[in-house]
Tab-separated table of C-alpha atoms in Angstrom:
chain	number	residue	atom	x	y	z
H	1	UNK	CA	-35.042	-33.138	-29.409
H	2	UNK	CA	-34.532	-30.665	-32.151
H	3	UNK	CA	-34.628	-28.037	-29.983
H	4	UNK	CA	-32.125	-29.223	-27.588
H	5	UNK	CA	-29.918	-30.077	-30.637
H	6	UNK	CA	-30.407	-26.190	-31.468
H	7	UNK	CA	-29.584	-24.688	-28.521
H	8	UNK	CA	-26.775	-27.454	-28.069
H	9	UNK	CA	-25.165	-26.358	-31.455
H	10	UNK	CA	-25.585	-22.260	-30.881
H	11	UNK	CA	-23.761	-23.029	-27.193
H	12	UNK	CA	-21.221	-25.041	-28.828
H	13	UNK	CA	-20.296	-22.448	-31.773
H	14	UNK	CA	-20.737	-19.085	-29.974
H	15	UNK	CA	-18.913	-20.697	-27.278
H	16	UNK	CA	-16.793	-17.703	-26.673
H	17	UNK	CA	-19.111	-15.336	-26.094
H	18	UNK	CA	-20.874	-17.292	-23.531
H	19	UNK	CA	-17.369	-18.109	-22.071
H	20	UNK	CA	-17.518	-14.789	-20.925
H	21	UNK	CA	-20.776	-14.702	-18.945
H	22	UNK	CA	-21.634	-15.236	-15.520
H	23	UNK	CA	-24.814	-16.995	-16.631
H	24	UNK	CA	-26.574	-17.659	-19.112
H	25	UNK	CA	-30.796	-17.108	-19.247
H	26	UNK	CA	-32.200	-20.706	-20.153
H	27	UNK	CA	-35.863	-19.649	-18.478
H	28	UNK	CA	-37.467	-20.573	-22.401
H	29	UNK	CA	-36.107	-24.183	-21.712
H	30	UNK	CA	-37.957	-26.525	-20.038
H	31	UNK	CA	-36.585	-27.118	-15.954
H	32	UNK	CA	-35.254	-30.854	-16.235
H	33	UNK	CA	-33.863	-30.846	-19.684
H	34	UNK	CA	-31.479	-27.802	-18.797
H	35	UNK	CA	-28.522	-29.245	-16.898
H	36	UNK	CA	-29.138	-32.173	-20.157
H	37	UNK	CA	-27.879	-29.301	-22.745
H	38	UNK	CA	-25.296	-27.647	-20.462
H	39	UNK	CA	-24.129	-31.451	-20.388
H	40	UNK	CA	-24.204	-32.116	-24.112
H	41	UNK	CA	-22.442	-28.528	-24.695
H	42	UNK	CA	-19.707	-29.394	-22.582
H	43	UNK	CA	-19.196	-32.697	-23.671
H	44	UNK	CA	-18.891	-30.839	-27.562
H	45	UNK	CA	-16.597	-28.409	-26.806
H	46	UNK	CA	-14.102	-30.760	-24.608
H	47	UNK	CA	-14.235	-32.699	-27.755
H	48	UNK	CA	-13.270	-29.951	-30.069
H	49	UNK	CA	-10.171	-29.168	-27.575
H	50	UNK	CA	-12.120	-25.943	-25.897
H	51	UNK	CA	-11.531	-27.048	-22.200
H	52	UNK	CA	-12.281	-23.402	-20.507
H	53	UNK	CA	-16.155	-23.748	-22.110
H	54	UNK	CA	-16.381	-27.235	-21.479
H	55	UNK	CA	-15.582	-26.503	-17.945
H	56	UNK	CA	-18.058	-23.129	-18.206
H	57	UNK	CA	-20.914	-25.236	-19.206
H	58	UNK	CA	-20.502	-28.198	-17.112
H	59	UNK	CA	-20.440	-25.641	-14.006
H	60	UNK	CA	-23.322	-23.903	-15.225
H	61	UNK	CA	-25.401	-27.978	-15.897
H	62	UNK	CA	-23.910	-28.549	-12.172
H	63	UNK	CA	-22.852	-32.330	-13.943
H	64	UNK	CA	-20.025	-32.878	-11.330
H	65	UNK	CA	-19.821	-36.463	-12.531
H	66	UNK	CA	-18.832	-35.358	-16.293
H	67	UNK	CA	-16.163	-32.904	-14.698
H	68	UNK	CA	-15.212	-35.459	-12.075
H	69	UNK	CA	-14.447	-37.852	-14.979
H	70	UNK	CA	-12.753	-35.217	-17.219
H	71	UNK	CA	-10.350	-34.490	-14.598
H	72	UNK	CA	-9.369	-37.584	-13.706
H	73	UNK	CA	-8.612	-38.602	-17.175
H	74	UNK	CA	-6.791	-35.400	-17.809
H	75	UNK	CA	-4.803	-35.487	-14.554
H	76	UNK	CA	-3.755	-38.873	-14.912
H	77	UNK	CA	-2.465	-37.833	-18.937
H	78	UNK	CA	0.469	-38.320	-20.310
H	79	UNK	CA	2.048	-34.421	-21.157
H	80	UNK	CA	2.165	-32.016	-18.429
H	81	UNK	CA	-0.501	-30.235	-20.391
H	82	UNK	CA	-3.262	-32.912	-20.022
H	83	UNK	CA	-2.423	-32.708	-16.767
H	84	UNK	CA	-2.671	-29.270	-15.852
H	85	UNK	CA	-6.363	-29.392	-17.536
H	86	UNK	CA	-7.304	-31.676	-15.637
H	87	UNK	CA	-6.435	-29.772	-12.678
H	88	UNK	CA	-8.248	-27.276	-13.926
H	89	UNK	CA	-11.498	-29.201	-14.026
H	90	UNK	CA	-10.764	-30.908	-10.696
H	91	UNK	CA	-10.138	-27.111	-8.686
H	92	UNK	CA	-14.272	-26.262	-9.946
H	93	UNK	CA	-15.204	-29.271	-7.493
H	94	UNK	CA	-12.850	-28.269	-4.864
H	95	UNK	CA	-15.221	-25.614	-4.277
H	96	UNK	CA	-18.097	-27.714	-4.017
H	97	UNK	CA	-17.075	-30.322	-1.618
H	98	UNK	CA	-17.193	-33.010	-4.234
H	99	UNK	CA	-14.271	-34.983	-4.682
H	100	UNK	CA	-13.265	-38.478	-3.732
H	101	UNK	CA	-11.111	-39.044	-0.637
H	102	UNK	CA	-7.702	-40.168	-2.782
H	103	UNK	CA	-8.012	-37.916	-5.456
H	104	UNK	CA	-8.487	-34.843	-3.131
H	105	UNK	CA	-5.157	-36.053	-1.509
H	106	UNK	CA	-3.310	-36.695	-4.565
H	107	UNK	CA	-4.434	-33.365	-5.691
H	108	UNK	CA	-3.422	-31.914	-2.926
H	109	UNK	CA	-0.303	-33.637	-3.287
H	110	UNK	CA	0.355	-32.497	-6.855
H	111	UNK	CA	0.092	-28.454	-5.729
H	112	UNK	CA	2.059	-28.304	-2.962
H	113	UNK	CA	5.156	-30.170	-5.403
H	114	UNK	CA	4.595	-27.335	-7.603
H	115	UNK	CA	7.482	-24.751	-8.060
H	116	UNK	CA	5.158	-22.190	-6.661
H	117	UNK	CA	2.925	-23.951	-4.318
H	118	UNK	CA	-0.393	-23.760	-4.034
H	119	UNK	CA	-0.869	-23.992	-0.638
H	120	UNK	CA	-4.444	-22.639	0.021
H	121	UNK	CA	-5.698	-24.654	-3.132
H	122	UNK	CA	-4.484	-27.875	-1.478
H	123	UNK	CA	-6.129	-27.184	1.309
H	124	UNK	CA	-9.180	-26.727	0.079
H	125	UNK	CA	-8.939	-29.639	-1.665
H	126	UNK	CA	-8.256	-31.736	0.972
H	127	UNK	CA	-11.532	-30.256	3.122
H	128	UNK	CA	-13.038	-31.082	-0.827
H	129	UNK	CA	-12.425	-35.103	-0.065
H	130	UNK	CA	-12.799	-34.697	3.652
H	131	UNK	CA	-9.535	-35.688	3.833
H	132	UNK	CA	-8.922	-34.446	7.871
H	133	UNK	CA	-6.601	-36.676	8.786
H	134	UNK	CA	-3.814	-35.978	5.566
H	135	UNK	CA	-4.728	-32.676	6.278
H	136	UNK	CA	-3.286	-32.529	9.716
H	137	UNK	CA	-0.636	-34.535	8.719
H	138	UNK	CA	0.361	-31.850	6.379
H	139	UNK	CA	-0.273	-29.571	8.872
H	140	UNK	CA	2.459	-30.093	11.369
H	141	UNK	CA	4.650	-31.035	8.813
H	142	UNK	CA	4.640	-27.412	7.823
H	143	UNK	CA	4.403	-26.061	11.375
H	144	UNK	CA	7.582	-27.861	12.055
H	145	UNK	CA	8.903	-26.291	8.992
H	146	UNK	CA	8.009	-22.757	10.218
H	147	UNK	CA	5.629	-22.088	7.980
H	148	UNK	CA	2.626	-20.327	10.344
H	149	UNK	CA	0.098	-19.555	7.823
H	150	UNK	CA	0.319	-22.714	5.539
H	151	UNK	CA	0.271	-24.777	8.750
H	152	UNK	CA	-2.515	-23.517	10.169
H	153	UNK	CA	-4.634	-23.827	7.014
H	154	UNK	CA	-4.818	-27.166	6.904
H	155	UNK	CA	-4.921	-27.356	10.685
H	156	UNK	CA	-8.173	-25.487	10.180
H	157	UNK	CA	-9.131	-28.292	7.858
H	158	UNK	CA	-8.170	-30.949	10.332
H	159	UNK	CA	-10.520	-29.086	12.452
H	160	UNK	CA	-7.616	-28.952	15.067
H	161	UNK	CA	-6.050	-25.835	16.940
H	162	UNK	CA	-2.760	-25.129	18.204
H	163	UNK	CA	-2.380	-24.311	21.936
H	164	UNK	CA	-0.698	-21.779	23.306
H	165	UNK	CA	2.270	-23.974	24.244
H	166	UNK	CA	2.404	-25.189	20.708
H	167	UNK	CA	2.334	-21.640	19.411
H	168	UNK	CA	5.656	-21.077	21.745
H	169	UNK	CA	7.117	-24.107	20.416
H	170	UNK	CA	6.270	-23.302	16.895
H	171	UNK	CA	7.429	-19.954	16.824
H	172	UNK	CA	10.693	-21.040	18.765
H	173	UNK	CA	11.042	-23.334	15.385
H	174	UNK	CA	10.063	-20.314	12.815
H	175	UNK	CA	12.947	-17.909	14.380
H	176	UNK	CA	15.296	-20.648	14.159
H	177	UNK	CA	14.281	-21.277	10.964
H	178	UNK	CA	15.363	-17.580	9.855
H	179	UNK	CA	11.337	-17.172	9.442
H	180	UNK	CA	10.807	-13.644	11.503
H	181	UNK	CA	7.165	-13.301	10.249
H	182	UNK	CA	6.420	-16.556	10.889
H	183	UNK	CA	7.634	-16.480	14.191
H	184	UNK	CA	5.254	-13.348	14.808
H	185	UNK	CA	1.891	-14.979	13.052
H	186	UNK	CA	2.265	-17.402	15.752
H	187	UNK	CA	1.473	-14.591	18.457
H	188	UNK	CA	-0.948	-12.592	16.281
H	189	UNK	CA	-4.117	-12.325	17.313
H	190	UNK	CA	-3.802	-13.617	20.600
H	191	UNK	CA	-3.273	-12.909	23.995
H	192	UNK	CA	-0.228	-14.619	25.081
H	193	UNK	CA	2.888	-13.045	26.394
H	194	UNK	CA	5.534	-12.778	23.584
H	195	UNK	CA	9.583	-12.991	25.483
H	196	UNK	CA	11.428	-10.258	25.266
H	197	UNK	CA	14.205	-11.985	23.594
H	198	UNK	CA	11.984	-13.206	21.084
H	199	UNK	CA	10.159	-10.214	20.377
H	200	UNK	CA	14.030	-8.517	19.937
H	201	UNK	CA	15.047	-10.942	17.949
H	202	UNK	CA	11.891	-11.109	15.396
H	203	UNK	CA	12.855	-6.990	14.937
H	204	UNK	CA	16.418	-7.504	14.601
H	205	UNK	CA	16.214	-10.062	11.855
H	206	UNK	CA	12.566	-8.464	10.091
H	207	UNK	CA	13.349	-7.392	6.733
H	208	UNK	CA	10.407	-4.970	6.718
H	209	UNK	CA	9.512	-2.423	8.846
H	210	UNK	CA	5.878	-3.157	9.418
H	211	UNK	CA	6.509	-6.232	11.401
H	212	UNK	CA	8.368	-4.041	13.645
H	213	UNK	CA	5.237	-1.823	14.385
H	214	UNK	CA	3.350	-5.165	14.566
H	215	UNK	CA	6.091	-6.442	17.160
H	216	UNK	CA	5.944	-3.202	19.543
H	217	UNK	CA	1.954	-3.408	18.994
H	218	UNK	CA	1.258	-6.485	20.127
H	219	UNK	CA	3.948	-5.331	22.925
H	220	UNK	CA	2.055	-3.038	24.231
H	221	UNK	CA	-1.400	-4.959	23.928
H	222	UNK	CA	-0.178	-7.093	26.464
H	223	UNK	CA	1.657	-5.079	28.775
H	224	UNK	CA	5.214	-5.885	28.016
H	225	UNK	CA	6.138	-3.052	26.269
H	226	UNK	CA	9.893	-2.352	25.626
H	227	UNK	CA	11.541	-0.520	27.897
H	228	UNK	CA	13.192	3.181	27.488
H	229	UNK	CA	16.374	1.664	26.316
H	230	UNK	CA	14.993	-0.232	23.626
H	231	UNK	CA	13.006	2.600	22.254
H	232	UNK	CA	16.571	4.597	22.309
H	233	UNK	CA	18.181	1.725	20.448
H	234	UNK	CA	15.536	1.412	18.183
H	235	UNK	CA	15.034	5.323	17.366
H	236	UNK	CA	18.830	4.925	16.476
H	237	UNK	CA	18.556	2.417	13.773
H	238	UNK	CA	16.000	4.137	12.327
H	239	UNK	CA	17.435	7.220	12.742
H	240	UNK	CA	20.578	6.198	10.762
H	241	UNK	CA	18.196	4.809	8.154
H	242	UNK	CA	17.349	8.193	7.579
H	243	UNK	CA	13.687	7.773	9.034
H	244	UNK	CA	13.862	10.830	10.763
H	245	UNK	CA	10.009	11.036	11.599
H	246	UNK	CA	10.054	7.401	12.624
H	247	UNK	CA	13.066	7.640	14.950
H	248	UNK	CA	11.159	10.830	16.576
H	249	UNK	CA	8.570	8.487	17.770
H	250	UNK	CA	10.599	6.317	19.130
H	251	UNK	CA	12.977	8.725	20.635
H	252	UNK	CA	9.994	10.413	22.633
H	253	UNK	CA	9.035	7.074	23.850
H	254	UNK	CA	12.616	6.619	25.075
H	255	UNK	CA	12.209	9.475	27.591
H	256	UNK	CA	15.009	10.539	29.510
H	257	UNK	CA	17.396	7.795	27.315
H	258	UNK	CA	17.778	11.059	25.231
H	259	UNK	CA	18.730	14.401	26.305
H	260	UNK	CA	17.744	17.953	24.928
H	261	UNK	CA	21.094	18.726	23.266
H	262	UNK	CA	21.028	15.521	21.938
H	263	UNK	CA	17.651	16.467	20.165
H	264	UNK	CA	19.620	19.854	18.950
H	265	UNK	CA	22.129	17.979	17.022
H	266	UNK	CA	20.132	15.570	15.523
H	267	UNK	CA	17.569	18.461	14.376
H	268	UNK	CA	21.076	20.202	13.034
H	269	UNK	CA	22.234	17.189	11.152
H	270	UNK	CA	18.861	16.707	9.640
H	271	UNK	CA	19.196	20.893	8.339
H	272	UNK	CA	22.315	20.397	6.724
H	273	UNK	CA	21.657	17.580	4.859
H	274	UNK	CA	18.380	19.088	3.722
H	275	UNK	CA	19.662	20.492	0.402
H	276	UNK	CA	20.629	16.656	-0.928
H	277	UNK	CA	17.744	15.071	0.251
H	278	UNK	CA	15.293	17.235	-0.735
H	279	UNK	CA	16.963	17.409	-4.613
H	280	UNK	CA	16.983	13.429	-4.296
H	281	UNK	CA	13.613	12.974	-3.293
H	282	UNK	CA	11.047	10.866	-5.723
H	283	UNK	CA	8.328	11.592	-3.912
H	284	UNK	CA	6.507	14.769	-2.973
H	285	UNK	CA	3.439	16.644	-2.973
H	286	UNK	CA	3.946	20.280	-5.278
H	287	UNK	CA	3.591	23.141	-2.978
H	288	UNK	CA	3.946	21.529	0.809
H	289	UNK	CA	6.899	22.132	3.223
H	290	UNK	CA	10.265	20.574	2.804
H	291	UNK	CA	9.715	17.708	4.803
H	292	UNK	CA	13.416	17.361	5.919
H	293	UNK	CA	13.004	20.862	7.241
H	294	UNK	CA	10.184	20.054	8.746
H	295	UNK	CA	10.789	17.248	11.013
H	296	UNK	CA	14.332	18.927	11.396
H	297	UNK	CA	12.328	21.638	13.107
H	298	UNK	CA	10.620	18.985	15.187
H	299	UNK	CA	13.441	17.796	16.316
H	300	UNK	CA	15.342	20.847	17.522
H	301	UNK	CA	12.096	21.833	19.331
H	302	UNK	CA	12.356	19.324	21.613
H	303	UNK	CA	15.796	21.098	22.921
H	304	UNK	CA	14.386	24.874	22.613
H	305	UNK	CA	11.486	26.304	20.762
H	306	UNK	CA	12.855	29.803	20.531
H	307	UNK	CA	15.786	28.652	19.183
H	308	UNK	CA	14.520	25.886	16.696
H	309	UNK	CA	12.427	29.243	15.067
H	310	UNK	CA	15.596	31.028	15.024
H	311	UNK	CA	17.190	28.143	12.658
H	312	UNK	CA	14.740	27.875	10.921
H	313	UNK	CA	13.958	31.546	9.938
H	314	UNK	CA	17.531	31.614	9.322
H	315	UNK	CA	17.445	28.536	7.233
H	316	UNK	CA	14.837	30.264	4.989
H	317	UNK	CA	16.695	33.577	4.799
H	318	UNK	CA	19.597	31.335	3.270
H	319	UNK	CA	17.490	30.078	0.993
H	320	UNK	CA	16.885	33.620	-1.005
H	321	UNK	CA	20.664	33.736	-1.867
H	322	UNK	CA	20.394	30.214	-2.897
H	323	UNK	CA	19.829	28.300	-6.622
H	324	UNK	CA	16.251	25.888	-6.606
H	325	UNK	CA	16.655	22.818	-5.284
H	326	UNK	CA	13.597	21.135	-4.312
H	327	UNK	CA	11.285	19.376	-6.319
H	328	UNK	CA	8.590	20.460	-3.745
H	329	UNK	CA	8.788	24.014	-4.885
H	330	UNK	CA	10.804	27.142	-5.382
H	331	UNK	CA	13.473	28.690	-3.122
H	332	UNK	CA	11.219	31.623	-2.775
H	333	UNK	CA	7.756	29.697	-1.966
H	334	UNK	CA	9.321	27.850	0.500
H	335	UNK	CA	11.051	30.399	2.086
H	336	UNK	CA	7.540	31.946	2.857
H	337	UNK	CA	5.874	28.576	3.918
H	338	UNK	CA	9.249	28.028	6.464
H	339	UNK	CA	8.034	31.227	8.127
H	340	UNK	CA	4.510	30.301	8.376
H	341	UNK	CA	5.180	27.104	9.505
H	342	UNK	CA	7.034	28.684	12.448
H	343	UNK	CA	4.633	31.323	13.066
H	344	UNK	CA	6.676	33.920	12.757
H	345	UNK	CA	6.536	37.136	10.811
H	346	UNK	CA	8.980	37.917	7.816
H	347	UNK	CA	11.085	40.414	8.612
H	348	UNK	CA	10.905	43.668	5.961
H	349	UNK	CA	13.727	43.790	4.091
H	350	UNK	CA	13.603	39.763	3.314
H	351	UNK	CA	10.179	40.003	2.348
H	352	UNK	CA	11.299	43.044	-0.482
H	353	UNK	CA	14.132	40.586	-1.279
H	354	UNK	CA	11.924	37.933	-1.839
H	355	UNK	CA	9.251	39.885	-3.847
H	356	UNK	CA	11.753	40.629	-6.233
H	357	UNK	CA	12.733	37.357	-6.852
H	358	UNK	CA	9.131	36.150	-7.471
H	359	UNK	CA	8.582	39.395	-9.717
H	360	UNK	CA	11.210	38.473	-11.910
H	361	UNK	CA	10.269	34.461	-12.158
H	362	UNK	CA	6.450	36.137	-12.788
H	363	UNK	CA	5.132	34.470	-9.804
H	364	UNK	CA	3.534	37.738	-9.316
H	365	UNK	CA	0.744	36.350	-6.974
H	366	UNK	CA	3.532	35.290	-5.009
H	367	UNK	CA	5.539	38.640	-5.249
H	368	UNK	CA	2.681	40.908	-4.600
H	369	UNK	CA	2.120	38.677	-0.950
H	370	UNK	CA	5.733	39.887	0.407
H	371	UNK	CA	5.480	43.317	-0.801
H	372	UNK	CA	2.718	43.558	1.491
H	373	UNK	CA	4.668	41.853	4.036
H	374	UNK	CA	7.284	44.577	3.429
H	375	UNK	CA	4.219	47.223	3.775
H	376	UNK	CA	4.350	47.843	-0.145
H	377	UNK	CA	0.645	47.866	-1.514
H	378	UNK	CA	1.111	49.747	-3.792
H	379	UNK	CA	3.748	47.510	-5.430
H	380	UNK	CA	0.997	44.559	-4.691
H	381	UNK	CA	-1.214	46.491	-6.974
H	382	UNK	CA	1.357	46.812	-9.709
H	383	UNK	CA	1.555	42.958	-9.409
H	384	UNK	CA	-2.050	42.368	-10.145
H	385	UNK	CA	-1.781	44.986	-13.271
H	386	UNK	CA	1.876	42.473	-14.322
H	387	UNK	CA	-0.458	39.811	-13.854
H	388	UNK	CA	-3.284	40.982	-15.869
H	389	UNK	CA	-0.752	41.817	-19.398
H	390	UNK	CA	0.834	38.383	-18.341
H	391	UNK	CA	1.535	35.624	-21.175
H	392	UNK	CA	0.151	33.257	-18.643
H	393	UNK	CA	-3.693	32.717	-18.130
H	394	UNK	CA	-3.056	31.402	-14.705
H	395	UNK	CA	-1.605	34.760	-13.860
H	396	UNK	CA	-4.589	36.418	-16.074
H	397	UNK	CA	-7.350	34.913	-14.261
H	398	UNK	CA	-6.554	33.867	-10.584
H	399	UNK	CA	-2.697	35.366	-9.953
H	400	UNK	CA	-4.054	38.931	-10.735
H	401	UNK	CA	-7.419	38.480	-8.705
H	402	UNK	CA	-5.000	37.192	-5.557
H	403	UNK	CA	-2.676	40.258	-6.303
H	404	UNK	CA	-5.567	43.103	-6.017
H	405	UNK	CA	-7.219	41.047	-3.105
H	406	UNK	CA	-4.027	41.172	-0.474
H	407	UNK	CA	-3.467	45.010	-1.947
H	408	UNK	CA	-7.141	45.551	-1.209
H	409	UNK	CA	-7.763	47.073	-4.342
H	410	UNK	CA	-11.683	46.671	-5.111
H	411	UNK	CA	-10.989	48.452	-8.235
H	412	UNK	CA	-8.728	45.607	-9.561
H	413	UNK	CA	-11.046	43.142	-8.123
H	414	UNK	CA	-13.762	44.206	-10.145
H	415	UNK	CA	-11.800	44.824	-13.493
H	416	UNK	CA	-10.872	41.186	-12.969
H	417	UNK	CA	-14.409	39.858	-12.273
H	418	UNK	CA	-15.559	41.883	-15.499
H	419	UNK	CA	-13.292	40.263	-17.578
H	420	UNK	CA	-13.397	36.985	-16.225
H	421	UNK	CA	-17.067	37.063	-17.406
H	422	UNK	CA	-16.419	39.011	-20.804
H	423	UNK	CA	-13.195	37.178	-22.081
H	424	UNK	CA	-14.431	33.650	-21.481
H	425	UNK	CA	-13.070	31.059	-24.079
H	426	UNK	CA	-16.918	29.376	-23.499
């Protein structure tokens, strides 16, 4: 027994760092005295007050009669904390299917009264006590209640399923209810024709926009899409949301609800209001396209391709005469990604204006590009010999390298290789 009382006492006073473990190796103890010490440890430290180890060792001893009575003393305290430890020792048999019928249901009882309910806990407590027919009690009570997901967790329990007319009824209650989601979950998953009213009305009253790609989803999964109109209607509302990419979608699945022009002067409202949401924006990715420009150029593409380039190339021309803006990048990089993106050349004398505006920010990488654009190597060249005195190693090492390359200097290529390997801080 001295051994046991060992063991016992180093389990009871390191306590915390076993608290911490997943298990604990008792392979040097004997087979049938091991759940005897996990019990004697836990039964120490719920003395001394240490409930999470007393609950640790018990587990690990597998003596769900100890934490069976623990609980139930605790749960049935006096203070709200004696209570809640007691909870704590009752969840651990949840798990394990071992809890009496009536104290799984007034378990259950006791977390769904919570301020926050715990809904999935009770549940499982209530399969704990194979309590199936409180659980399907509880069940429709919260299906009549709208509530999709808590119902059919303890319906699940009950070992019941709803039907498809009771899904219809349900999820007639849920959108009365004001519960859009809920009225959805009903439908989710299945195969069963969704109204058109109700699938309208779930959308109009969502307060997310994921259920409404979930809605028209499940739409089209069972062949009831909506219809042109809707898709008009619906690119609208995004549209004035200022989800321009979003309402694009829609509007193409709208068809012939929306003509060319009208395509033109949404693309042109999207353009001018480029400059304020582009300096607004929180989000962006250094060195990519303006995206309002972008899907502005989308959009006026859809009336005339020629002419969307046009607008665009002038946009970017603008730009050049114009202070920074966007937190995506300089005036003068995006005026040269605006042209690539439309696949169109840079004319001469904006490619000189733009090389001198990226000579004298030092973006000489960047400069010596449109001076070759402007047929000006030799001015590319300078760049790279700019970029090689430059303050900035950036410039030094890779801006000068990228100057020489589009000049197709091999000289400067090589004076940059030989230094790269000669001046290294390593």
């Amino acid at each position: 027994m001295g051994n046991l009382e060992g063991i016992v006492n180093v389990l009871v006073e390191r306590s915390k760092e076993f608290e911490r473990k997943n298990s604990i190796d008792m392979s040097m103890f004997p087979a049938d005295q091991i759940s005897e010490i996990y019990l004697k440890a836990g039964e120490e430290t719920f003395l001394r007050g240490d409930f999470k180890s007393a609950a640790h060792y018990l587990f690990f001893g597998q003596n769900w009669d100890k934490i069976l009575e623990f609980g139930v003393s605790y749960f049935h305290g006096d203070s709200n904390e004696e209570k809640e430890v007691g909870k704590d020792f009752l969840r651990i048999l949840t798990a394990h299917d071992k809890l009496p019928k009536h104290i799984a249901i007034e378990l259950a009882e006791d977390m769904i009264s919570e301020e926050h309910s715990d809904y999935w806990g009770a549940a499982r407590a209530l399969n704990a006590g194979g309590a199936v027919i409180r659980a399907e009690e509880m069940a429709y009570q919260l299906l009549n209640e709208g509530m999709s997901e808590e119902g059919t967790l303890f319906l699940a329990v009950a070992g019941k399923k709803l039907s498809d007319e009771d899904r219809e009824k349900y999820s007639g209650i849920a959108l009365d209810k004001g519960r859009f989601e809920d009225a959805f979950n009903f439908y989710e998953g299945q195969d069963l024709m969704m109204p058109m009213d109700k699938a309208k009305s779930i959308i109009n009253g969502r307060k997310n926009d994921w259920l409404f790609d979930k809605v028209v989803k499940y739409m089209d999964d069972t062949k009831h899409s909506f219809v042109p109109r809707d898709f008009r209607e619906f690119g609208d509302e995004f549209f004035e949301q200022g989800e321009y990419y979003k309402a694009l979608g829609l509007y193409k699945r709208a068809g012939k609800m929306i003509r060319a022009k009208e395509y033109r002067a949404k693309g042109g409202q999207i353009l001018s209001e480029s400059t304020k949401i582009e300096s607004a924006r929180d989000s962006y990715s250094p060195g990519s396209i303006m995206s309002s420009v972008k899907i502005a150029f989308d959009y006026l593409s859809q009336h005339s391709v020629k002419e969307a380039k046009k607008r665009i190339a002038q946009y970017a021309n603008n730009l050049l005469e114009e202070k920074d803006f966007a937190k995506v990048g300089s005036n003068v990089s995006q005026f040269g990604k605006l042209y690539e993106m439309i696949k169109t050349r840079i004319p001469a004398d904006k490619a000189l204006r733009a090389a001198s505006i990226a000579e004298e920010k030092e973006g000489y990488d960047e400069a010596a590009n449109y001076y070759v654009f402007a047929g000006m190597k030799d001015d590319a060249k300078r760049m790279g010999n700019m970029a090689l005195r430059s303050d900035n190693s950036w410039q030094r090492k890779y801006g000068a390298r990228e100057c020489f390359k589009v000049a197709g200097d091999k000289e400067g290529i090589a004076l940059v290789g030989f230094l790269d390997k000669n001046t290294r801080d390593y």
